Amino acid sequence: MEKLLDALKALSDETRLRILNLLFEKELCVCDIMETLQISQAKASRHLIYLKNADLVKDRKHAQWVYYSLAIDERIKFIDSLVYDNLRNLELYQNDLQNLKDWLKRKTVNCD
Amino acid sequence: MEKLLDALKALSDETRLRILNLLFEKELCVCDIMETLQISQAKASRHLIYLKNADLVKDRKHAQWVYYSLAIDERIKFIDSLVYDNLRNLELYQNDLQNLKDWLKRKTVNCD
DNA sequence: ATCTTATATTCGTTTAAGCGATTATATGAG
DNA sequence: CTCATATAATCGCTTAAACGAATATAAGAT
């Protein structure tokens, strides 16, 4: 499975780790990710597509939105450990989760 | 810990994965690795230094040889899982382990 | 049809990193 | 000291990939 190396390459960038960390919480659309991480739309989109090409996430289109969610199969074990045992000990990724919560709350108030 | 990202970058190259796989067996010198993986001396050395800078391996000098061994601390959980649950299911890495065995046998006969 | 919003793509630039080939350094042997 | 061996470092080249900025596409809304 050549895909293992692709997965590892996808994991070797901080922005993509931050995105994965968020997607371990729930399915999100591109704009949730740009808002939460405070990155440009192009950057969010590009990294999501990179993760998709590595088979780590899948997408689902609904109206004008594209929702991304995890698509981790037998590689789940080590990536799970990476996320829960390593990433989530780090302040950056903890803050990102808090920012996600805040954003989703604001978003609901504003839009629904 | 910024080192987590360095570790992940170190894991995103096939040659370095093959080297790590070998080092999970035992401490090895540079020439063991070049012989086992059939790669150039410069290539083996460069990648070992990359792994060392990422704190995944440590070295120990003895006479004209440099021995490399694992130096994986709290990151061990996910890297362990990566190696044992993923890498070692792949033919390439299984073959490398067999080649290591064969090389170490030949080496003993020739040199000691 | 027009306008807005969400997402993807392209362009041009910059940087990291891989490679083979070669050279430098250091240790030990004779 | 000289030579051989083990390892590291350097050079020049090539490729992957990250970035911001700008543009394209596609779906709704009016």
XYZ file of N, CA and C (backbone and C1' of nucleotides) in Angstrom, chain C:
210
model
P -29.764 34.621 -18.988
O -29.536 36.198 -19.004
C -30.592 37.113 -19.013
C -30.375 38.147 -17.924
C -28.945 38.334 -17.457
O -28.738 39.707 -17.138
C -30.233 37.658 -15.620
P -27.215 40.239 -17.021
O -27.172 40.505 -15.450
C -28.184 41.327 -14.852
C -28.021 41.293 -13.341
C -26.568 41.417 -12.849
O -26.550 42.365 -11.785
C -27.585 39.529 -11.875
P -25.153 42.860 -11.178
O -25.209 42.188 -9.731
C -26.406 42.316 -8.942
C -26.242 41.507 -7.671
C -24.827 41.555 -7.097
O -24.923 41.754 -5.692
C -25.478 39.303 -7.449
P -23.627 41.982 -4.829
O -23.626 40.662 -3.942
C -24.870 40.172 -3.413
C -24.624 38.822 -2.790
C -23.279 38.686 -2.076
O -23.507 38.129 -0.790
C -23.565 36.912 -3.614
P -22.346 38.025 0.286
O -22.177 36.440 0.438
C -23.334 35.598 0.400
C -22.863 34.177 0.229
C -21.550 33.855 0.934
O -21.708 32.633 1.650
C -21.430 33.211 -1.333
P -20.523 32.013 2.505
O -20.065 30.829 1.562
C -20.970 29.768 1.282
C -20.210 28.684 0.543
C -18.860 28.323 1.167
O -18.764 26.910 1.247
C -18.562 28.974 -1.106
P -17.462 26.228 1.839
O -16.622 25.984 0.511
C -17.178 25.133 -0.497
C -16.303 25.147 -1.727
C -14.857 24.722 -1.503
O -14.703 23.452 -2.106
C -15.032 26.545 -3.011
P -13.275 22.725 -2.205
O -12.728 23.215 -3.621
C -13.539 23.024 -4.773
C -12.818 23.525 -6.011
C -11.392 23.013 -6.191
O -11.282 22.569 -7.532
C -11.412 25.378 -6.319
P -9.929 21.915 -8.064
O -9.244 23.120 -8.848
C -9.998 23.824 -9.834
C -9.138 24.927 -10.425
C -7.687 24.519 -10.717
O -7.405 24.907 -12.050
C -7.746 26.534 -9.493
P -6.086 24.402 -12.782
O -5.370 25.791 -13.122
C -6.154 26.943 -13.427
C -5.284 28.183 -13.312
C -3.802 27.959 -13.658
O -3.392 28.995 -14.547
C -4.001 29.021 -11.571
P -1.958 28.964 -15.229
O -1.219 30.133 -14.435
C -1.896 31.383 -14.197
C -0.916 32.348 -13.546
C 0.554 32.042 -13.847
O 1.274 33.248 -14.039
C 0.177 31.967 -11.517
P 2.759 33.214 -14.689
O 3.616 34.016 -13.619
C 2.971 34.899 -12.682
C 3.876 35.065 -11.473
C 5.349 34.714 -11.743
O 6.171 35.666 -11.084
C 4.513 33.359 -9.994
P 7.770 35.527 -11.096
O 8.053 35.198 -9.576
C 7.291 35.874 -8.564
C 7.602 35.281 -7.206
C 9.079 34.938 -6.989
O 9.518 35.534 -5.780
C 7.700 33.110 -6.395
P 11.029 35.473 -5.294
O 10.964 34.397 -4.124
C 9.969 34.519 -3.102
C 10.012 33.281 -2.222
C 11.430 32.849 -1.838
O 11.495 32.774 -0.425
C 10.172 31.015 -2.680
P 12.837 32.462 0.326
O 12.615 30.952 0.792
C 11.397 30.596 1.449
C 11.360 29.089 1.608
C 12.677 28.476 2.084
O 12.370 27.553 3.120
C 11.931 27.375 0.157
P 13.488 26.945 4.034
O 13.149 25.396 3.968
C 11.786 24.992 3.969
C 11.713 23.553 3.507
C 12.827 22.664 4.040
O 12.257 21.415 4.398
C 12.851 22.628 1.665
P 13.127 20.339 5.189
O 13.407 19.255 4.068
C 12.408 18.986 3.105
C 12.975 18.173 1.974
C 14.189 17.311 2.348
O 14.066 16.072 1.717
C 14.682 18.589 0.491
P 14.568 14.753 2.403
O 14.912 13.815 1.172
C 13.922 13.567 0.182
C 14.603 13.459 -1.165
C 15.906 12.665 -1.121
O 15.748 11.401 -1.731
C 16.152 14.712 -2.361
P 16.933 10.351 -1.653
O 17.858 10.785 -2.874
C 17.309 10.778 -4.198
C 18.374 11.235 -5.161
C 19.727 10.588 -4.894
O 19.907 9.483 -5.758
C 19.924 12.959 -5.310
P 21.171 8.532 -5.518
O 22.289 9.183 -6.452
C 21.970 9.533 -7.809
C 23.176 10.192 -8.440
C 24.485 9.427 -8.284
O 25.264 9.642 -9.460
C 24.678 11.515 -7.196
P 26.664 8.894 -9.633
O 27.719 10.046 -9.324
C 27.513 11.334 -9.889
C 28.621 12.250 -9.430
C 29.957 11.548 -9.168
O 31.010 12.305 -9.734
C 29.278 12.749 -7.245
P 32.526 11.817 -9.662
O 33.146 12.751 -8.529
C 32.813 14.134 -8.533
C 33.196 14.744 -7.210
C 34.594 14.357 -6.694
O 35.394 15.521 -6.653
C 32.965 14.347 -4.962
P 36.950 15.437 -6.218
O 36.926 15.946 -4.710
C 36.220 17.147 -4.396
C 36.138 17.306 -2.895
C 37.469 17.098 -2.155
O 37.631 18.184 -1.262
C 35.773 15.796 -1.181
P 38.915 18.335 -0.352
O 38.325 18.028 1.096
C 37.289 18.865 1.597
C 36.912 18.390 2.991
C 38.093 18.227 3.949
O 37.677 18.730 5.210
C 36.897 16.195 3.799
P 38.746 18.954 6.360
O 38.388 17.811 7.396
C 37.026 17.659 7.822
C 36.899 16.396 8.648
C 38.067 16.134 9.600
O 37.526 15.809 10.863
C 37.627 14.229 8.323
P 38.421 15.905 12.217
O 38.224 14.465 12.831
C 37.010 13.734 12.613
C 37.294 12.275 12.801
C 38.505 11.984 13.689
O 38.198 10.862 14.485
C 38.766 10.904 11.643
P 38.887 10.719 15.947
O 38.994 9.140 16.061
C 37.969 8.314 15.506
C 38.596 7.093 14.866
C 39.786 6.523 15.659
O 39.394 5.280 16.206
C 40.156 6.515 13.302
P 40.347 4.487 17.203
O 41.018 3.450 16.211
C 40.164 2.680 15.369
C 40.995 1.880 14.405
C 42.201 1.175 15.033
O 42.225 -0.164 14.550
C 42.907 2.475 13.188
P 43.399 -1.129 14.937
O 44.182 -1.217 13.554
C 43.472 -1.557 12.349
C 44.457 -1.891 11.245
C 45.639 -2.745 11.704
O 46.019 -3.603 10.633
C 46.439 -0.642 10.971
P 47.169 -4.668 10.894
O 48.404 -4.030 10.134
C 48.260 -3.530 8.805
C 49.604 -3.019 8.311
C 50.813 -3.788 8.861
O 51.776 -3.962 7.829
C 51.016 -1.494 9.407
